[in-house]
CSV table of C-alpha atoms in Angstrom, one decimal:
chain,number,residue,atom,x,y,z
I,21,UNK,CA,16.4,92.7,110.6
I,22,UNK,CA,13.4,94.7,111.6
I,23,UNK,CA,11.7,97.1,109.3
I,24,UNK,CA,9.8,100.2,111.0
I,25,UNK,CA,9.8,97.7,114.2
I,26,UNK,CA,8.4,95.2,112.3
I,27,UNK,CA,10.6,92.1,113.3
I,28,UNK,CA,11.0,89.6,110.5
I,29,UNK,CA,12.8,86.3,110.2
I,30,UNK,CA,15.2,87.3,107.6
I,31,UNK,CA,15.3,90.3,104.6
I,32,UNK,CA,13.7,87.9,101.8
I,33,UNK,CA,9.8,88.4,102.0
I,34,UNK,CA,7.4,87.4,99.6
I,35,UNK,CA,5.3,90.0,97.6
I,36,UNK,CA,1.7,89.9,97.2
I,37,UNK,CA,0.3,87.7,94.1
I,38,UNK,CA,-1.7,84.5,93.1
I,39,UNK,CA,0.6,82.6,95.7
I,40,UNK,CA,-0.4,84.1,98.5
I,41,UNK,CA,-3.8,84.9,98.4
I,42,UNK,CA,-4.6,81.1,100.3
I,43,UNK,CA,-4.2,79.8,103.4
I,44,UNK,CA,-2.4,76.8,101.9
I,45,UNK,CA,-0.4,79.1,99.6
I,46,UNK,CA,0.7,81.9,102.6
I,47,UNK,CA,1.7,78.9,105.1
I,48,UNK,CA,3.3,77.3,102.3
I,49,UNK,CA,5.9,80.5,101.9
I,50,UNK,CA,5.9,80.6,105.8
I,51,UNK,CA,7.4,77.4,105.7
I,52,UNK,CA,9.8,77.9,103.1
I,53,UNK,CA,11.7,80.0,105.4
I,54,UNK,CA,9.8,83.4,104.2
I,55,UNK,CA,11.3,86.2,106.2
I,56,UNK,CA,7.7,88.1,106.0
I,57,UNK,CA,4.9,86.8,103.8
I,58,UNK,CA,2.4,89.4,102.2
I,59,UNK,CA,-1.0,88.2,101.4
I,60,UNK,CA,-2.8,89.0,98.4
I,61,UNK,CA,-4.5,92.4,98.4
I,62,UNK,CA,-8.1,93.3,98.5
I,63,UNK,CA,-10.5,95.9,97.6
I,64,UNK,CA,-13.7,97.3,98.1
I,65,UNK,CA,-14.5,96.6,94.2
I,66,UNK,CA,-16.1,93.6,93.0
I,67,UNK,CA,-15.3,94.8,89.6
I,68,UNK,CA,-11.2,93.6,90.9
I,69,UNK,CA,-12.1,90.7,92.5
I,70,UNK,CA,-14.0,89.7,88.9
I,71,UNK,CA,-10.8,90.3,87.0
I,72,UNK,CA,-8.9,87.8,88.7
I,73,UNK,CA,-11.5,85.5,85.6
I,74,UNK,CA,-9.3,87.1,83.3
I,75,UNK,CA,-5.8,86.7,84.9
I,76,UNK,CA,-3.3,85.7,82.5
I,77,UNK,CA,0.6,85.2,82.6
I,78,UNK,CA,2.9,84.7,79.8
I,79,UNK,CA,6.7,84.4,80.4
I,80,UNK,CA,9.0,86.0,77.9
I,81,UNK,CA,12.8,85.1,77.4
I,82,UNK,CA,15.9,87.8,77.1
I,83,UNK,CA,15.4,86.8,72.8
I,84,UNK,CA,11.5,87.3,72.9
I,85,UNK,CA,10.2,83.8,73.1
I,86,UNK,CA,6.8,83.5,74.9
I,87,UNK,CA,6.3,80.4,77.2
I,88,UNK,CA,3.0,79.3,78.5
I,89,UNK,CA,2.6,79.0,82.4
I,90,UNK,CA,4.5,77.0,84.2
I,91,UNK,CA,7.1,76.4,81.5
I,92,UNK,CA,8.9,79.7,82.7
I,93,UNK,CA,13.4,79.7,82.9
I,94,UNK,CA,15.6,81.4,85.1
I,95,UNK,CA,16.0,85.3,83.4
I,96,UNK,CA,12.6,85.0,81.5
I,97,UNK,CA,10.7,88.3,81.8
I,98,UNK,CA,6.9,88.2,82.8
I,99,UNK,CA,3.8,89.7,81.6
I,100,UNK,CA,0.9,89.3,83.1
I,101,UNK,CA,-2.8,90.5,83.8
I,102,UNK,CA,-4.1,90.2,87.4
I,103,UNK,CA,-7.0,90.3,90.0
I,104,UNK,CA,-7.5,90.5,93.8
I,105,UNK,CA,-8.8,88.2,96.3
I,106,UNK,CA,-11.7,86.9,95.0
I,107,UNK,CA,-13.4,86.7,98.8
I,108,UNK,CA,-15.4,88.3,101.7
I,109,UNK,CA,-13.5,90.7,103.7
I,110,UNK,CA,-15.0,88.4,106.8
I,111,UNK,CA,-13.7,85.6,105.4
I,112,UNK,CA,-10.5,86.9,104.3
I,113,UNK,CA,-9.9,88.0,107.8
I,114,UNK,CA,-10.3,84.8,109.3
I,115,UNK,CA,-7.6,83.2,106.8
I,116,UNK,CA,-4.9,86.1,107.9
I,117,UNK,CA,-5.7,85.8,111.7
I,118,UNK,CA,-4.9,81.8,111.0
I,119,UNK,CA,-1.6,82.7,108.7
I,120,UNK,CA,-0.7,85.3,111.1
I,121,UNK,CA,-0.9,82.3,114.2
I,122,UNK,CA,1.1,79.8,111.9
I,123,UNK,CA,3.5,82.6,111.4
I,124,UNK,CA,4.1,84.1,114.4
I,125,UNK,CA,6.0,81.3,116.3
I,126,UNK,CA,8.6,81.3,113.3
I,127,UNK,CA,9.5,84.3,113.1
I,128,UNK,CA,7.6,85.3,110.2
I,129,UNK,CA,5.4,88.1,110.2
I,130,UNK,CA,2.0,88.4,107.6
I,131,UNK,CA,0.9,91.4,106.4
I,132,UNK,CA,-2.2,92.3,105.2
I,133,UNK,CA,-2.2,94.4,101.6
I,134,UNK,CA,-4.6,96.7,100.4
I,135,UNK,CA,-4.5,97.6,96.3
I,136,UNK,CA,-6.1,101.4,95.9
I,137,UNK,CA,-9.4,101.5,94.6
I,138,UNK,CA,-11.4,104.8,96.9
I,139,UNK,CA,-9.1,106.0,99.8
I,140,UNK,CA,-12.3,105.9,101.9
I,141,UNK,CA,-13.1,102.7,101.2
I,142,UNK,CA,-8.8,101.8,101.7
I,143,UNK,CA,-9.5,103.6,105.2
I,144,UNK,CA,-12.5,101.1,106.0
I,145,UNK,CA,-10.5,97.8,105.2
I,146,UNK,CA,-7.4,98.8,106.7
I,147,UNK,CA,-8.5,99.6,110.2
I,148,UNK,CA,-10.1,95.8,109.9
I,149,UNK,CA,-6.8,94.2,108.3
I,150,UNK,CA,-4.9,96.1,111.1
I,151,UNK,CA,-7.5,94.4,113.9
I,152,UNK,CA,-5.7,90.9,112.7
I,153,UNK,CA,-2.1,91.6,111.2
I,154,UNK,CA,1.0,93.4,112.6
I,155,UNK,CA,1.0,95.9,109.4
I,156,UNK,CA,-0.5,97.0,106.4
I,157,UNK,CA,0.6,96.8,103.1
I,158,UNK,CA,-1.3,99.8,100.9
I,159,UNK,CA,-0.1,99.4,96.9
I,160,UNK,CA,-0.5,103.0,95.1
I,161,UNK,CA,2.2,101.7,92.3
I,162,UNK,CA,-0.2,98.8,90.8
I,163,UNK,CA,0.5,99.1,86.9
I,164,UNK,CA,-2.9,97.4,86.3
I,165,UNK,CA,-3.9,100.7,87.9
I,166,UNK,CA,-3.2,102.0,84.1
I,167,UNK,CA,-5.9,99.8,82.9
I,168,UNK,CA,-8.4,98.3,85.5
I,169,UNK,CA,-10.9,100.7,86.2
I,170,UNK,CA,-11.3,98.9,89.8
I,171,UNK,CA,-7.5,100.1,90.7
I,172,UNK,CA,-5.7,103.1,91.1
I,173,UNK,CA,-1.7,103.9,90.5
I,174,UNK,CA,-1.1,107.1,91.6
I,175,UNK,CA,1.6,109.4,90.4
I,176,UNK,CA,0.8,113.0,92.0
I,177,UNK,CA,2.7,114.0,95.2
I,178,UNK,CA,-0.9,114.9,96.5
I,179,UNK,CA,-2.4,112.1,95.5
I,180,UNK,CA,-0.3,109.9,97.3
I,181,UNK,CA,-0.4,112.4,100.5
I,182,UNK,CA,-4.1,112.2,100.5
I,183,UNK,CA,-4.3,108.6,99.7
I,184,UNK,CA,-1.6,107.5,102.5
I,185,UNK,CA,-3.1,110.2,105.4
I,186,UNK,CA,-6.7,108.9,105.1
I,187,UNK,CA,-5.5,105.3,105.5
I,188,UNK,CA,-3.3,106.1,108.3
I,189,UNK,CA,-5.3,107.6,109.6
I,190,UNK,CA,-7.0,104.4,109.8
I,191,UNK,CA,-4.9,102.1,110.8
I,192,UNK,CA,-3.2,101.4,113.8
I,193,UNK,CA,0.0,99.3,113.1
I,194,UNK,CA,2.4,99.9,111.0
I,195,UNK,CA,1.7,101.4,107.7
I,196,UNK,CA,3.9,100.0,104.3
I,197,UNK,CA,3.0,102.1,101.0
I,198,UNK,CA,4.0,100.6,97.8
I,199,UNK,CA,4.8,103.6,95.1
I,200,UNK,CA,5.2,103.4,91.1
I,201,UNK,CA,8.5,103.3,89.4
I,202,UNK,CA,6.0,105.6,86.3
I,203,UNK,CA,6.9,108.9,88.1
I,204,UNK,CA,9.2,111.8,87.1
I,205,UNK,CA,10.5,111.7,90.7
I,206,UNK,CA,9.7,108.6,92.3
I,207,UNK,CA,11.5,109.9,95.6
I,208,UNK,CA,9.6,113.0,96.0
I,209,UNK,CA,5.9,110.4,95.7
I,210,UNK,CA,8.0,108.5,98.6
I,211,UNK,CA,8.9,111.8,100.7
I,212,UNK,CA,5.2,112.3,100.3
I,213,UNK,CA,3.9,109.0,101.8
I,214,UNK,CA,6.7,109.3,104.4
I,215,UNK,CA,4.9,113.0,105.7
I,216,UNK,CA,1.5,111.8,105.6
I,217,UNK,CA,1.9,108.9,107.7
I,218,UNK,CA,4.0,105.9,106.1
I,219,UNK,CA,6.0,103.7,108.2
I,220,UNK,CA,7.9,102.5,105.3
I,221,UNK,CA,8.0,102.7,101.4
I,222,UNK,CA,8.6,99.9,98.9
I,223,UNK,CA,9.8,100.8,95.7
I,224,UNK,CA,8.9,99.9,93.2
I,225,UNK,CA,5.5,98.5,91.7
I,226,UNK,CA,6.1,96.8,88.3
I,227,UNK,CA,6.0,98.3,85.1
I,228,UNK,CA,3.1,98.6,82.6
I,229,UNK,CA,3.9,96.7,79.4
I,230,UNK,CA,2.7,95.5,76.0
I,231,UNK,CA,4.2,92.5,73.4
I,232,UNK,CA,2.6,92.4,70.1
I,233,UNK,CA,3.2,88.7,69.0
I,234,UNK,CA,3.8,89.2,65.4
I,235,UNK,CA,0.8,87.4,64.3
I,236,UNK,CA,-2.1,90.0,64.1
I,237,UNK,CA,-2.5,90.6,67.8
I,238,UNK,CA,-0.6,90.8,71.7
I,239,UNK,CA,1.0,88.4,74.0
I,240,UNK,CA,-2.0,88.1,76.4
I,241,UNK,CA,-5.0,89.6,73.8
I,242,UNK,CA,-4.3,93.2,76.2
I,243,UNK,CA,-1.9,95.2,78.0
I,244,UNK,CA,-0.3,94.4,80.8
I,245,UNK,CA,2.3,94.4,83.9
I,246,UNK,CA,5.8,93.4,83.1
I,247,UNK,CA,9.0,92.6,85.5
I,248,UNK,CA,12.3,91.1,84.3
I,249,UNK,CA,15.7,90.3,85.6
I,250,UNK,CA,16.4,93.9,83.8
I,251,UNK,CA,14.1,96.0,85.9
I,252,UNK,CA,16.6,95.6,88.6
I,253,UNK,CA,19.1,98.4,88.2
I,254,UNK,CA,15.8,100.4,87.6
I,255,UNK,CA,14.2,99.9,91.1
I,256,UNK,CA,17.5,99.9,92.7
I,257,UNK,CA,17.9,103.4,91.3
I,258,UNK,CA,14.9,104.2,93.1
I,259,UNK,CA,15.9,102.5,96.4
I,260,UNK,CA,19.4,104.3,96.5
I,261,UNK,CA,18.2,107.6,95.9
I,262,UNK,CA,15.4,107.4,98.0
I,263,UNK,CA,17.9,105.8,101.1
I,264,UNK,CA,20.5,109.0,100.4
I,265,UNK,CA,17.6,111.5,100.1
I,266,UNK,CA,15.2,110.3,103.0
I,267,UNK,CA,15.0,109.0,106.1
I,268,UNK,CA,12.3,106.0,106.2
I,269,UNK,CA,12.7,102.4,106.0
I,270,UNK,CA,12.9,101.0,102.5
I,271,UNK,CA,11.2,97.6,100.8
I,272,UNK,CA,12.9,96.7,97.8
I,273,UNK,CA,10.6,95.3,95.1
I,274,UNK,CA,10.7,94.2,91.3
I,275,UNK,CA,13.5,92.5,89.6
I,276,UNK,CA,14.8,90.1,92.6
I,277,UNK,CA,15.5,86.7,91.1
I,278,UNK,CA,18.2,85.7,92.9
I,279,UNK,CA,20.7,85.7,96.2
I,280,UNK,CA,22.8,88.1,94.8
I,281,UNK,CA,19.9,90.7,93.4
I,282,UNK,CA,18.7,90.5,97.1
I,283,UNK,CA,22.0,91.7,98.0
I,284,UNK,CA,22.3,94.3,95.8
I,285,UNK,CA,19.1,95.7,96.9
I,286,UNK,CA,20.1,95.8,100.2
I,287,UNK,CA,23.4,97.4,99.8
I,288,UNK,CA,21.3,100.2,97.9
I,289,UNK,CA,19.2,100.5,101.0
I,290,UNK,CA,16.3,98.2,101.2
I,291,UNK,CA,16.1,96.5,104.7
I,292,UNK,CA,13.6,93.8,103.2
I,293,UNK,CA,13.1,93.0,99.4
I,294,UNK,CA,9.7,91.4,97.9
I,295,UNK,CA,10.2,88.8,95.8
I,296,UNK,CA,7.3,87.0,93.7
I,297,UNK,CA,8.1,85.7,90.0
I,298,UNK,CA,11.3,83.7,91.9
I,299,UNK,CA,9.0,81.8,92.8
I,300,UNK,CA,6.2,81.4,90.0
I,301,UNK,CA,9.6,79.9,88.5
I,302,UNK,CA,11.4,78.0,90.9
I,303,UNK,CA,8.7,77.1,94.3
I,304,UNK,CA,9.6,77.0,97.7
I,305,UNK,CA,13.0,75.5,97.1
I,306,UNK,CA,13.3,79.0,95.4
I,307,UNK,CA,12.5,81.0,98.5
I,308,UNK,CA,15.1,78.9,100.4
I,309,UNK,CA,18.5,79.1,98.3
I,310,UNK,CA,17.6,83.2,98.1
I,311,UNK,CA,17.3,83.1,102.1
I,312,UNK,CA,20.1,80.8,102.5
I,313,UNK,CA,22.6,83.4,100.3
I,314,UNK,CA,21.5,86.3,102.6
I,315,UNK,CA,22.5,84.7,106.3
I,316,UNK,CA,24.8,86.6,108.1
I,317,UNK,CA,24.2,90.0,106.5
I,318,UNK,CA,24.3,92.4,109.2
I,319,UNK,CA,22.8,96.6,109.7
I,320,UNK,CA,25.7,97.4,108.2
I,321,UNK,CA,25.4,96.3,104.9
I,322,UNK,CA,22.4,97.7,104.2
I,323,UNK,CA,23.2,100.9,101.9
I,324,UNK,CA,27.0,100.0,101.8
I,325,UNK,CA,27.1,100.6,97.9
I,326,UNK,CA,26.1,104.5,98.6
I,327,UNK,CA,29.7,105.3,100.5
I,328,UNK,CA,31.6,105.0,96.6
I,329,UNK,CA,28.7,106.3,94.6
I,330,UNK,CA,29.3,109.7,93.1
I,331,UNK,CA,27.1,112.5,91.3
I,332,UNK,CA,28.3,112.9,87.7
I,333,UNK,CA,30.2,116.0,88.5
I,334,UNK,CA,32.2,114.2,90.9
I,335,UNK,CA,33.4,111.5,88.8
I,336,UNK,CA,36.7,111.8,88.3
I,337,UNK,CA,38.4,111.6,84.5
I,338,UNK,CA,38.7,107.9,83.5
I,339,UNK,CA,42.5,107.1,82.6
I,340,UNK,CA,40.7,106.3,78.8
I,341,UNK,CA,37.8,106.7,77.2
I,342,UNK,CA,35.5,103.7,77.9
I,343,UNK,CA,33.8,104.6,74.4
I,344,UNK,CA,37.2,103.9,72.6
I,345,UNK,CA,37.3,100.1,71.9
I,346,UNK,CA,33.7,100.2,70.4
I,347,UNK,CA,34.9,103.5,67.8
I,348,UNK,CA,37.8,101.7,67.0
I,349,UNK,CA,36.0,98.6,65.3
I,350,UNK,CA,34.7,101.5,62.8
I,351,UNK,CA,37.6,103.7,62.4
I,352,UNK,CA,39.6,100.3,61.6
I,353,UNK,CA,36.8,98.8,59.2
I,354,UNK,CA,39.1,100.3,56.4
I,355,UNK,CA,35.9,102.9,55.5
């Protein structure tokens, strides 16, 4: 299934994060059966590359217990802090060219992934990314973009048209922009980034989040960005509105742990879904059981869940009130 002409091996690709900002760790996904593999971003500031020092990760189950790293379960929640590549652009490009080779002959396309910081600056790396990858990923949705002074999560319709047109500008392979789920109307950013330039939209970035721990202080010492099992109905909202409103290929990000959320992002209109804390929790073999529950799904699946979905004014009358049973268990209390 090809996004924007970009041919990958299968629909599951692997987001930007820690995991793929090595050689080792990119060829690593690669052979995992990755259907595309997106490699850590960068940024002109030194200032992001620095905070990767203070990277943190704590994983947080469905009744609030925090667990260290690497100690994370299936349906844990996680909050984190994060950084970008901590290397020379010269250097970095050398280790994409060298993924991109080891990709290449599976199927497996690597993108390149640039986290806002100055458009300019966005403009200047992207034009060298796209002189060794196939496409570009540019993240406007970062949440640390809340918080990090050294990147940006923008929110405006012009923003995001200025932001996307000077890096298309740019860059000469496909362009992939990464938008927020913090906007009143997340499709309108993505009709935005689809007019300036965008070859395809992934919604959405994670959320920004905060856990005070009870004790006098916060799970991490700080804020932070938070994804869960329960952000998925939230970015599929996003995807299905966006794939009924507009006509550009979708990425499906945030909230993907398993076979079956990749499917339901797909049948709300993603043609590829991103998928990262899967595997902070379960490795490669991870990556393989989500691709091997997605062979076989054809072009025609992908926004199949849009046909039955009505507007509320369309619904028609249920036969009874869904709010009935749980009324009942008060009028019945004998008050």
């Amino acid at each position: 299934m090809d996004v924007a002409g970009l041919a990958a091996a299968n629909p599951v690709w692997v987001g930007s994060s820690e995991l793929t900002m090595t050689l080792d760790g990119i060829t690593a996904c690669v052979d995992a059966g990755a259907g595309a593999v997106v490699a850590k971003s960068v940024n002109e500031s030194a200032a992001a590359r620095r905070q990767l020092d203070i990277a943190d990760y704590a994983f947080v189950s469905a009744g609030g217990e925090v667990r260290a790293p690497g100690s994370g379960r299936p349906g844990d929640g996680l909050l984190n802090r994060s950084g970008l590549a901590r290397v020379g652009l010269d250097d970095w490009l050398a280790t994409l060219a060298a993924a991109v080779a080891h990709g290449a002959p599976r199927g497996c396309p690597v993108l390149g992934s640039i986290t806002l910081g100055d458009p300019a600056a966005a403009a200047r790396i992207g034009r060298a990314l796209a002189s060794v990858v196939p496409a570009v990923e540019l993240n406007i949705g970062a949440p640390h973009g809340r918080e990090a002074r050294a990147v940006r999560q923008l929110t405006e319709v012009d923003g995001v048209a200025d932001a996307v047109r000077t890096v298309r500008n740019a860059v000469g392979v496909p362009l992939f922009v990464k938008l927020p789920g913090q906007a009143s109307d997340v499709v309108a950013l993505a009709r935005a980034a689809r007019s300036a330039g965008a070859d395809a939209v992934g919604l959405v970035g994670r959320y920004p989040g905060f856990l005070p721990d009870l004790d006098g202080g916060a799970v991490l010492g700080s804020w932070g960005a938070w994804s869960s099992p329960g952000c998925l109905p939230m970015s599929l909202y996003w995807v299905g509105k966006a794939f009924q409103r507009l006509d550009v290929p979708l990425i499906g990000t945030n909230g993907a742990r398993t076979a079956k959320d990749v499917l339901r992002f797909l049948a709300a209109g993603a043609r590829a879904v991103e998928v990262v804390t899967a595997l902070w929790l379960g490795g490669p073999a991870a990556l393989r059981e989500l691709v091997d529950g997605v062979a076989g799904v054809d072009e025609g699946f992908v926004g199949s869940a849009l046909a039955g979905t009505r507007e509320y004014a369309d619904v028609p009358p249920l036969p009874a009130p869904a709010w009935l049973p749980y009324t009942a268990r008060w009028t019945s209390s004998g008050r």
